[in-house]
N, CA, C and O atoms as a DFTB+ gen file, in Angstrom:
584 C
 N C O
     1  1      -9.046     -40.413     -19.366
     2  2     -10.083     -39.714     -18.638
     3  2     -11.285     -40.626     -18.436
     4  3     -11.553     -41.503     -19.257
     5  1     -11.983     -40.420     -17.375
     6  2     -13.155     -41.230     -17.050
     7  2     -14.389     -40.664     -17.736
     8  3     -14.397     -39.519     -18.187
     9  1     -15.436     -41.489     -17.808
    10  2     -16.675     -41.001     -18.412
    11  2     -17.256     -39.847     -17.609
    12  3     -16.957     -39.674     -16.427
    13  1     -18.092     -39.063     -18.279
    14  2     -18.699     -37.890     -17.639
    15  2     -19.549     -38.254     -16.438
    16  3     -19.706     -37.435     -15.532
    17  1     -20.107     -39.465     -16.403
    18  2     -20.948     -39.860     -15.265
    19  2     -20.145     -39.911     -13.970
    20  3     -20.699     -39.676     -12.895
    21  1     -18.873     -40.207     -14.051
    22  2     -18.009     -40.223     -12.863
    23  2     -17.410     -38.838     -12.646
    24  3     -17.308     -38.369     -11.513
    25  1     -17.021     -38.199     -13.715
    26  2     -16.331     -36.918     -13.632
    27  2     -17.230     -35.814     -13.067
    28  3     -16.755     -34.979     -12.298
    29  1     -18.497     -35.791     -13.424
    30  2     -19.394     -34.718     -12.991
    31  2     -19.530     -34.649     -11.471
    32  3     -19.372     -33.561     -10.916
    33  1     -19.818     -35.761     -10.757
    34  2     -19.925     -35.655      -9.294
    35  2     -18.606     -35.252      -8.638
    36  3     -18.595     -34.548      -7.628
    37  1     -17.512     -35.699      -9.214
    38  2     -16.215     -35.334      -8.646
    39  2     -15.924     -33.860      -8.866
    40  3     -15.353     -33.197      -8.000
    41  1     -16.313     -33.354     -10.013
    42  2     -16.105     -31.938     -10.273
    43  2     -16.955     -31.100      -9.326
    44  3     -16.513     -30.051      -8.859
    45  1     -18.167     -31.556      -9.042
    46  2     -19.022     -30.855      -8.083
    47  2     -18.357     -30.847      -6.710
    48  3     -18.328     -29.816      -6.038
    49  1     -17.819     -32.003      -6.292
    50  2     -17.130     -32.076      -4.995
    51  2     -15.923     -31.151      -4.979
    52  3     -15.657     -30.484      -3.979
    53  1     -15.201     -31.114      -6.077
    54  2     -14.026     -30.250      -6.153
    55  2     -14.429     -28.783      -6.091
    56  3     -13.781     -27.992      -5.404
    57  1     -15.478     -28.417      -6.792
    58  2     -15.932     -27.030      -6.763
    59  2     -16.453     -26.651      -5.386
    60  3     -16.307     -25.506      -4.959
    61  1     -17.061     -27.608      -4.689
    62  2     -17.493     -27.344      -3.317
    63  2     -16.280     -27.085      -2.434
    64  3     -16.317     -26.216      -1.563
    65  1     -15.201     -27.839      -2.658
    66  2     -13.981     -27.621      -1.883
    67  2     -13.413     -26.236      -2.166
    68  3     -12.905     -25.571      -1.263
    69  1     -13.501     -25.803      -3.421
    70  2     -13.040     -24.459      -3.777
    71  2     -13.890     -23.420      -3.057
    72  3     -13.365     -22.429      -2.550
    73  1     -15.207     -23.646      -3.010
    74  2     -16.097     -22.709      -2.320
    75  2     -15.794     -22.655      -0.832
    76  3     -15.793     -21.578      -0.235
    77  1     -15.535     -23.811      -0.230
    78  2     -15.186     -23.854       1.197
    79  2     -13.887     -23.101       1.431
    80  3     -13.772     -22.333       2.386
    81  1     -12.913     -23.319       0.563
    82  2     -11.636     -22.616       0.700
    83  2     -11.836     -21.115       0.544
    84  3     -11.191     -20.329       1.238
    85  1     -12.722     -20.710      -0.360
    86  2     -12.968     -19.280      -0.573
    87  2     -13.609     -18.645       0.649
    88  3     -13.266     -17.520       1.012
    89  1     -14.528     -19.345       1.283
    90  2     -15.181     -18.772       2.458
    91  2     -14.278     -18.790       3.674
    92  3     -14.496     -18.034       4.621
    93  1     -13.266     -19.645       3.660
    94  2     -12.342     -19.676       4.793
    95  2     -11.160     -18.743       4.566
    96  3     -10.141     -18.843       5.250
    97  1     -11.297     -17.847       3.614
    98  2     -10.288     -16.830       3.297
    99  2      -8.994     -17.421       2.766
   100  3      -7.973     -16.734       2.727
   101  1      -9.020     -18.694       2.355
   102  2      -7.846     -19.269       1.708
   103  2      -7.714     -18.688       0.305
   104  3      -6.612     -18.422      -0.173
   105  1      -8.866     -18.496      -0.349
   106  2      -8.889     -17.957      -1.699
   107  2      -9.936     -16.857      -1.736
   108  3     -11.077     -17.077      -1.330
   109  1      -9.575     -15.704      -2.205
   110  2     -10.550     -14.623      -2.356
   111  2     -11.357     -14.894      -3.614
   112  3     -10.772     -15.076      -4.681
   113  1     -12.680     -14.929      -3.524
   114  2     -13.473     -15.258      -4.697
   115  2     -13.299     -14.267      -5.846
   116  3     -13.566     -14.614      -6.997
   117  1     -12.869     -13.072      -5.565
   118  2     -12.726     -12.090      -6.631
   119  2     -11.296     -11.933      -7.122
   120  3     -11.083     -11.651      -8.301
   121  1     -10.328     -12.105      -6.264
   122  2      -8.938     -11.864      -6.649
   123  2      -8.189     -13.126      -7.023
   124  3      -7.582     -13.179      -8.093
   125  1      -8.209     -14.129      -6.190
   126  2      -7.341     -15.291      -6.350
   127  2      -8.110     -16.517      -6.831
   128  3      -8.104     -17.551      -6.162
   129  1      -8.760     -16.416      -7.964
   130  2      -9.528     -17.541      -8.479
   131  2      -8.552     -18.641      -8.878
   132  3      -7.495     -18.376      -9.450
   133  1      -8.922     -19.872      -8.569
   134  2      -8.069     -21.020      -8.867
   135  2      -8.092     -21.299     -10.364
   136  3      -9.002     -21.958     -10.865
   137  1      -7.086     -20.794     -11.075
   138  2      -7.013     -21.022     -12.516
   139  2      -6.533     -22.428     -12.833
   140  3      -6.649     -22.879     -13.973
   141  1      -6.006     -23.113     -11.857
   142  2      -5.480     -24.455     -12.084
   143  2      -6.566     -25.419     -12.562
   144  3      -6.275     -26.344     -13.320
   145  1      -7.818     -25.216     -12.127
   146  2      -8.894     -26.127     -12.547
   147  2      -9.130     -26.049     -14.048
   148  3      -9.767     -26.937     -14.615
   149  1      -8.635     -25.016     -14.698
   150  2      -8.801     -24.873     -16.143
   151  2      -7.733     -25.627     -16.928
   152  3      -7.873     -25.812     -18.137
   153  1      -6.668     -26.065     -16.256
   154  2      -5.551     -26.710     -16.938
   155  2      -5.825     -28.189     -17.180
   156  3      -6.495     -28.852     -16.389
   157  1      -5.286     -28.695     -18.305
   158  2      -5.306     -30.140     -18.532
   159  2      -4.103     -30.749     -17.813
   160  3      -3.334     -30.031     -17.173
   161  1      -3.938     -32.064     -17.915
   162  2      -2.868     -32.753     -17.180
   163  2      -1.489     -32.175     -17.481
   164  3      -0.698     -31.940     -16.567
   165  1      -1.201     -31.947     -18.754
   166  2       0.115     -31.445     -19.151
   167  2       0.346     -30.037     -18.627
   168  3       1.423     -29.735     -18.114
   169  1      -0.655     -29.175     -18.749
   170  2      -0.517     -27.798     -18.274
   171  2      -0.362     -27.753     -16.759
   172  3       0.365     -26.913     -16.229
   173  1      -1.040     -28.650     -16.070
   174  2      -0.951     -28.687     -14.607
   175  2       0.488     -28.970     -14.173
   176  3       1.016     -28.322     -13.270
   177  1       1.105     -29.939     -14.826
   178  2       2.485     -30.303     -14.488
   179  2       3.444     -29.168     -14.835
   180  3       4.476     -29.004     -14.185
   181  1       3.104     -28.387     -15.859
   182  2       3.954     -27.259     -16.250
   183  2       3.883     -26.107     -15.247
   184  3       4.754     -25.237     -15.251
   185  1       2.871     -26.089     -14.396
   186  2       2.690     -25.012     -13.416
   187  2       2.856     -25.534     -11.990
   188  3       2.043     -25.235     -11.114
   189  1       3.907     -26.310     -11.763
   190  2       4.117     -26.924     -10.443
   191  2       4.364     -25.899      -9.344
   192  3       4.280     -26.231      -8.162
   193  1       4.668     -24.659      -9.715
   194  2       4.886     -23.634      -8.698
   195  2       3.597     -23.273      -7.972
   196  3       3.650     -22.784      -6.843
   197  1       2.430     -23.503      -8.595
   198  2       1.176     -23.156      -7.932
   199  2       0.082     -24.210      -8.062
   200  3      -0.929     -24.129      -7.363
   201  1       0.260     -25.200      -8.942
   202  2      -0.785     -26.195      -9.193
   203  2      -0.325     -27.605      -8.833
   204  3       0.865     -27.919      -8.857
   205  1      -1.309     -28.447      -8.499
   206  2      -1.033     -29.834      -8.123
   207  2      -2.010     -30.744      -8.863
   208  3      -3.219     -30.512      -8.823
   209  1      -1.497     -31.785      -9.544
   210  2      -2.419     -32.745     -10.150
   211  2      -3.017     -33.648      -9.068
   212  3      -2.308     -34.127      -8.183
   213  1      -4.323     -33.872      -9.151
   214  2      -5.020     -34.724      -8.185
   215  2      -5.815     -35.780      -8.939
   216  3      -6.251     -35.562     -10.069
   217  1      -5.994     -36.915      -8.300
   218  2      -6.708     -38.036      -8.904
   219  2      -7.845     -38.435      -7.976
   220  3      -7.678     -38.506      -6.758
   221  1      -8.988     -38.690      -8.566
   222  2     -10.136     -39.140      -7.788
   223  2     -10.359     -40.610      -8.094
   224  3     -10.611     -40.984      -9.239
   225  1     -10.269     -41.424      -7.086
   226  2     -10.437     -42.873      -7.192
   227  2      -9.521     -43.467      -8.260
   228  3      -9.816     -44.526      -8.813
   229  1      -8.430     -42.799      -8.545
   230  2      -7.464     -43.307      -9.507
   231  2      -7.939     -43.269     -10.944
   232  3      -7.254     -43.782     -11.829
   233  1      -9.105     -42.670     -11.202
   234  2      -9.663     -42.697     -12.552
   235  2      -9.749     -41.322     -13.200
   236  3      -9.593     -41.198     -14.415
   237  1      -9.991     -40.307     -12.414
   238  2     -10.242     -38.984     -12.970
   239  2      -9.160     -38.024     -12.487
   240  3      -8.817     -37.998     -11.305
   241  1      -8.633     -37.247     -13.409
   242  2      -7.578     -36.298     -13.061
   243  2      -8.129     -34.877     -13.015
   244  3      -8.932     -34.472     -13.856
   245  1      -7.674     -34.132     -12.006
   246  2      -8.020     -32.726     -11.854
   247  2      -6.742     -31.968     -11.555
   248  3      -5.734     -32.556     -11.162
   249  1      -6.793     -30.677     -11.740
   250  2      -5.677     -29.813     -11.391
   251  2      -6.209     -28.753     -10.435
   252  3      -7.193     -28.075     -10.729
   253  1      -5.542     -28.616      -9.277
   254  2      -5.983     -27.655      -8.272
   255  2      -4.813     -26.803      -7.816
   256  3      -3.655     -27.215      -7.893
   257  1      -5.133     -25.612      -7.341
   258  2      -4.132     -24.783      -6.688
   259  2      -3.675     -25.533      -5.438
   260  3      -4.483     -26.189      -4.780
   261  1      -2.409     -25.445      -5.112
   262  2      -1.830     -26.215      -4.013
   263  2      -2.574     -26.019      -2.705
   264  3      -2.863     -26.994      -2.011
   265  1      -2.893     -24.772      -2.351
   266  2      -3.555     -24.545      -1.062
   267  2      -4.977     -25.089      -1.046
   268  3      -5.493     -25.410       0.024
   269  1      -5.621     -25.201      -2.200
   270  2      -6.952     -25.809      -2.256
   271  2      -6.825     -27.323      -2.213
   272  3      -7.597     -27.993      -1.528
   273  1      -5.857     -27.863      -2.941
   274  2      -5.656     -29.314      -2.956
   275  2      -5.378     -29.844      -1.551
   276  3      -5.760     -30.967      -1.222
   277  1      -4.721     -29.044      -0.734
   278  2      -4.414     -29.474       0.637
   279  2      -5.681     -29.635       1.470
   280  3      -5.667     -30.348       2.474
   281  1      -6.774     -28.989       1.075
   282  2      -8.028     -29.059       1.830
   283  2      -9.017     -30.082       1.266
   284  3     -10.087     -30.284       1.839
   285  1      -8.671     -30.726       0.154
   286  2      -9.582     -31.709      -0.436
   287  2      -9.676     -32.946       0.451
   288  3      -8.697     -33.315       1.099
   289  1     -10.843     -33.592       0.488
   290  2     -10.985     -34.798       1.312
   291  2     -10.137     -35.941       0.758
   292  3     -10.294     -36.339      -0.396
   293  1      -9.246     -36.460       1.581
   294  2      -8.328     -37.527       1.166
   295  2      -9.077     -38.798       0.784
   296  3      -8.546     -39.638       0.058
   297  1     -10.289     -38.939       1.263
   298  2     -11.094     -40.120       0.940
   299  2     -11.390     -40.177      -0.560
   300  3     -11.521     -41.261      -1.129
   301  1     -11.495     -39.017      -1.194
   302  2     -11.859     -38.963      -2.601
   303  2     -10.721     -38.551      -3.524
   304  3     -10.702     -38.940      -4.691
   305  1      -9.775     -37.770      -3.018
   306  2      -8.731     -37.219      -3.872
   307  2      -7.344     -37.598      -3.371
   308  3      -7.059     -37.526      -2.176
   309  1      -6.486     -38.003      -4.303
   310  2      -5.073     -38.219      -3.999
   311  2      -4.304     -37.235      -4.871
   312  3      -4.353     -37.306      -6.099
   313  1      -3.606     -36.332      -4.230
   314  2      -2.890     -35.285      -4.965
   315  2      -1.388     -35.548      -4.950
   316  3      -0.834     -36.030      -3.962
   317  1      -0.749     -35.224      -6.060
   318  2       0.692     -35.437      -6.218
   319  2       1.454     -34.192      -5.781
   320  3       1.995     -33.458      -6.608
   321  1       1.489     -33.964      -4.468
   322  2       2.218     -32.810      -3.951
   323  2       3.710     -33.019      -4.179
   324  3       4.200     -34.140      -4.038
   325  1       4.447     -31.955      -4.532
   326  2       5.893     -32.110      -4.724
   327  2       6.567     -32.460      -3.402
   328  3       6.153     -32.000      -2.338
   329  1       7.596     -33.267      -3.483
   330  2       8.328     -33.618      -2.268
   331  2       9.191     -32.431      -1.861
   332  3       9.865     -31.840      -2.705
   333  1       9.180     -32.077      -0.584
   334  2       9.990     -30.943      -0.139
   335  2      11.477     -31.281      -0.239
   336  3      11.857     -32.446      -0.129
   337  1      12.312     -30.273      -0.446
   338  2      13.748     -30.541      -0.496
   339  2      14.229     -31.052       0.857
   340  3      13.655     -30.710       1.891
   341  1      15.279     -31.867       0.852
   342  2      15.773     -32.380       2.132
   343  2      16.238     -31.241       3.030
   344  3      16.826     -30.265       2.565
   345  1      15.971     -31.378       4.289
   346  2      16.353     -30.343       5.256
   347  2      17.868     -30.272       5.367
   348  3      18.557     -31.292       5.402
   349  1      18.363     -29.060       5.422
   350  2      19.794     -28.860       5.599
   351  2      20.137     -29.098       7.066
   352  3      19.413     -28.652       7.957
   353  1      21.218     -29.787       7.310
   354  2      21.581     -30.002       8.713
   355  2      21.886     -28.678       9.401
   356  3      22.432     -27.761       8.788
   357  1      21.535     -28.586      10.653
   358  2      21.795     -27.378      11.426
   359  2      23.253     -27.431      11.879
   360  3      23.589     -28.074      12.873
   361  1      24.096     -26.750      11.139
   362  2      25.530     -26.795      11.395
   363  2      25.948     -25.520      12.115
   364  3      25.648     -24.412      11.669
   365  1      26.627     -25.689      13.208
   366  2      27.150     -24.569      13.976
   367  2      28.406     -24.059      13.273
   368  3      29.223     -24.852      12.806
   369  1      28.558     -22.749      13.198
   370  2      29.714     -22.168      12.508
   371  2      31.039     -22.657      13.092
   372  3      32.019     -22.809      12.362
   373  1      31.076     -22.900      14.386
   374  2      32.337     -23.317      15.006
   375  2      32.747     -24.733      14.610
   376  3      33.841     -25.182      14.955
   377  1      31.870     -25.442      13.883
   378  2      32.258     -26.772      13.401
   379  2      33.149     -26.675      12.161
   380  3      33.774     -27.662      11.772
   381  1      33.213     -25.494      11.536
   382  2      34.116     -25.293      10.400
   383  2      35.497     -24.958      10.955
   384  3      35.665     -23.991      11.698
   385  1      36.473     -25.767      10.585
   386  2      37.792     -25.656      11.204
   387  2      38.819     -24.902      10.371
   388  3      39.945     -24.692      10.822
   389  1      38.443     -24.491       9.155
   390  2      39.392     -23.721       8.350
   391  2      38.666     -22.564       7.669
   392  3      37.439     -22.553       7.564
   393  1      39.443     -21.599       7.213
   394  2      38.881     -20.369       6.656
   395  2      38.034     -20.627       5.411
   396  3      36.978     -20.016       5.248
   397  1      38.480     -21.517       4.539
   398  2      37.760     -21.776       3.288
   399  2      36.378     -22.363       3.557
   400  3      35.388     -21.877       3.010
   401  1      36.294     -23.406       4.395
   402  2      34.987     -24.016       4.670
   403  2      34.080     -23.051       5.436
   404  3      32.863     -23.071       5.251
   405  1      34.652     -22.220       6.282
   406  2      33.872     -21.219       7.017
   407  2      33.278     -20.197       6.052
   408  3      32.083     -19.907       6.104
   409  1      34.117     -19.654       5.174
   410  2      33.657     -18.638       4.224
   411  2      32.667     -19.205       3.206
   412  3      31.790     -18.483       2.732
   413  1      32.798     -20.491       2.867
   414  2      31.918     -21.119       1.878
   415  2      30.638     -21.685       2.484
   416  3      29.787     -22.192       1.752
   417  1      30.488     -21.611       3.786
   418  2      29.316     -22.208       4.436
   419  2      28.045     -21.431       4.084
   420  3      28.097     -20.222       3.860
   421  1      26.903     -22.126       4.034
   422  2      25.633     -21.449       3.744
   423  2      25.004     -20.816       4.986
   424  3      23.882     -20.314       4.923
   425  1      25.721     -20.836       6.113
   426  2      25.144     -20.423       7.398
   427  2      25.542     -19.023       7.840
   428  3      25.423     -18.709       9.025
   429  1      26.008     -18.175       6.936
   430  2      26.435     -16.816       7.294
   431  2      27.501     -16.849       8.381
   432  3      27.384     -16.198       9.419
   433  1      28.527     -17.615       8.114
   434  2      29.637     -17.723       9.058
   435  2      30.761     -16.773       8.647
   436  3      30.908     -16.425       7.476
   437  1      31.548     -16.366       9.641
   438  2      32.630     -15.404       9.432
   439  2      33.896     -15.960      10.074
   440  3      33.874     -16.408      11.220
   441  1      34.997     -15.929       9.331
   442  2      36.287     -16.381       9.848
   443  2      36.966     -15.202      10.543
   444  3      37.125     -14.133       9.954
   445  1      37.362     -15.405      11.793
   446  2      38.011     -14.346      12.574
   447  2      39.392     -14.811      13.016
   448  3      39.560     -15.919      13.526
   449  1      40.388     -13.930      12.806
   450  2      41.771     -14.237      13.177
   451  2      42.171     -13.410      14.389
   452  3      41.675     -12.305      14.611
   453  1      43.078     -13.979      15.156
   454  2      43.548     -13.287      16.353
   455  2      44.957     -13.749      16.661
   456  3      45.302     -14.913      16.453
   457  1      45.770     -12.828      17.160
   458  2      47.120     -13.187      17.598
   459  2      47.077     -13.756      19.005
   460  3      47.987     -14.480      19.408
   461  1      46.033     -13.439      19.757
   462  2      45.940     -13.852      21.159
   463  2      45.366     -15.257      21.326
   464  3      45.762     -15.986      22.235
   465  1      44.433     -15.639      20.452
   466  2      43.791     -16.961      20.536
   467  2      43.764     -17.560      19.136
   468  3      43.954     -16.837      18.158
   469  1      43.533     -18.862      19.020
   470  2      43.484     -19.466      17.683
   471  2      42.352     -18.865      16.836
   472  3      41.291     -18.526      17.359
   473  1      42.589     -18.739      15.537
   474  2      41.563     -18.266      14.611
   475  2      40.418     -19.267      14.607
   476  3      40.618     -20.463      14.818
   477  1      39.205     -18.757      14.362
   478  2      38.035     -19.636      14.404
   479  2      36.907     -19.061      13.556
   480  3      36.946     -17.911      13.121
   481  1      35.909     -19.899      13.341
   482  2      34.722     -19.539      12.570
   483  2      33.593     -19.201      13.542
   484  3      33.325     -19.958      14.476
   485  1      32.934     -18.065      13.322
   486  2      31.857     -17.602      14.198
   487  2      30.632     -17.249      13.358
   488  3      30.740     -16.980      12.162
   489  1      29.477     -17.256      13.997
   490  2      28.287     -16.743      13.310
   491  2      28.490     -15.241      13.141
   492  3      29.287     -14.630      13.853
   493  1      27.774     -14.662      12.208
   494  2      27.927     -13.227      11.954
   495  2      27.609     -12.413      13.211
   496  3      28.287     -11.429      13.505
   497  1      26.586     -12.823      13.944
   498  2      26.219     -12.119      15.183
   499  2      27.332     -12.217      16.229
   500  3      27.663     -11.232      16.888
   501  1      27.906     -13.420      16.373
   502  2      29.004     -13.590      17.337
   503  2      30.207     -12.744      16.928
   504  3      30.834     -12.093      17.764
   505  1      30.520     -12.761      15.632
   506  2      31.688     -12.028      15.146
   507  2      31.549     -10.523      15.372
   508  3      32.540      -9.847      15.648
   509  1      30.340      -9.996      15.259
   510  2      30.119      -8.562      15.480
   511  2      30.375      -8.172      16.931
   512  3      30.710      -7.022      17.214
   513  1      30.221      -9.121      17.850
   514  2      30.409      -8.823      19.280
   515  2      31.855      -9.008      19.743
   516  3      32.191      -8.638      20.868
   517  1      32.708      -9.570      18.901
   518  2      34.108      -9.778      19.295
   519  2      34.834      -8.433      19.354
   520  3      34.551      -7.547      18.548
   521  1      35.758      -8.270      20.290
   522  2      36.489      -6.995      20.394
   523  2      37.404      -6.775      19.182
   524  3      38.236      -7.619      18.851
   525  1      37.231      -5.635      18.538
   526  2      37.991      -5.312      17.329
   527  2      39.485      -5.204      17.597
   528  3      40.287      -5.397      16.683
   529  1      39.868      -4.902      18.813
   530  2      41.292      -4.786      19.146
   531  2      41.974      -6.150      19.150
   532  3      43.195      -6.231      19.013
   533  1      41.197      -7.222      19.306
   534  2      41.766      -8.567      19.410
   535  2      41.514      -9.393      18.154
   536  3      42.354     -10.215      17.788
   537  1      40.380      -9.197      17.483
   538  2      39.987     -10.037      16.349
   539  2      39.899      -9.240      15.053
   540  3      39.454      -8.093      15.032
   541  1      40.333      -9.878      13.985
   542  2      40.199      -9.345      12.638
   543  2      39.301     -10.336      11.891
   544  3      39.718     -11.455      11.594
   545  1      38.062      -9.915      11.589
   546  2      37.076     -10.820      10.988
   547  2      36.840     -10.485       9.519
   548  3      36.778      -9.317       9.136
   549  1      36.710     -11.520       8.714
   550  2      36.462     -11.370       7.279
   551  2      34.962     -11.435       7.003
   552  3      34.437     -12.488       6.640
   553  1      34.277     -10.307       7.176
   554  2      32.843     -10.270       6.906
   555  2      32.614     -10.333       5.403
   556  3      33.416      -9.801       4.636
   557  1      31.533     -10.976       4.969
   558  2      31.253     -11.072       3.527
   559  2      31.143      -9.685       2.906
   560  3      30.456      -8.810       3.433
   561  1      31.824      -9.495       1.788
   562  2      31.778      -8.213       1.096
   563  2      32.777      -7.197       1.619
   564  3      33.018      -6.182       0.965
   565  1      33.358      -7.442       2.772
   566  2      34.350      -6.530       3.344
   567  2      35.592      -7.326       3.713
   568  3      35.499      -8.364       4.368
   569  1      36.723      -6.852       3.304
   570  2      37.967      -7.506       3.696
   571  2      38.383      -6.922       5.028
   572  3      38.948      -5.830       5.080
   573  1      38.115      -7.620       6.078
   574  2      38.508      -7.241       7.436
   575  2      37.735      -6.037       7.951
   576  3      38.273      -4.931       8.013
   577  1      36.496      -6.242       8.315
   578  2      35.677      -5.177       8.901
   579  2      36.188      -4.811      10.283
   580  3      36.176      -3.642      10.667
   581  1      36.632      -5.804      11.023
   582  2      37.149      -5.538      12.375
   583  2      38.640      -5.745      12.390
   584  3      39.277      -5.574      13.430
């Protein structure tokens, strides 16, 4: 930790940022008080669901609520925001060529069989529009809804 002579002005700047966030309706001054500023370094890391550790000039550590940390001036504060999970590729249900991969897909895909045309994988919305007289679809939770 840095000496109080450095920490005090930074804490004032941080509290001003909290006040700005409160007046911009990001934080309600009465309901959603930023408890993260009360945490030490270890506690801040333990509350990654709502708190972010921030560093001022690489010397002083603070803990802020994520939405407040996002509004801090980057000139003074560097915050360790968590890296977002990698984006899932946008996969079309019809790219699944067999029943197992279709049923196991995370995209709400449905395998539909037909005697008239080859069986295929459809989105749930597409499968609901298929004629029941021609297609037998395996909707999740139901063995052959159509």
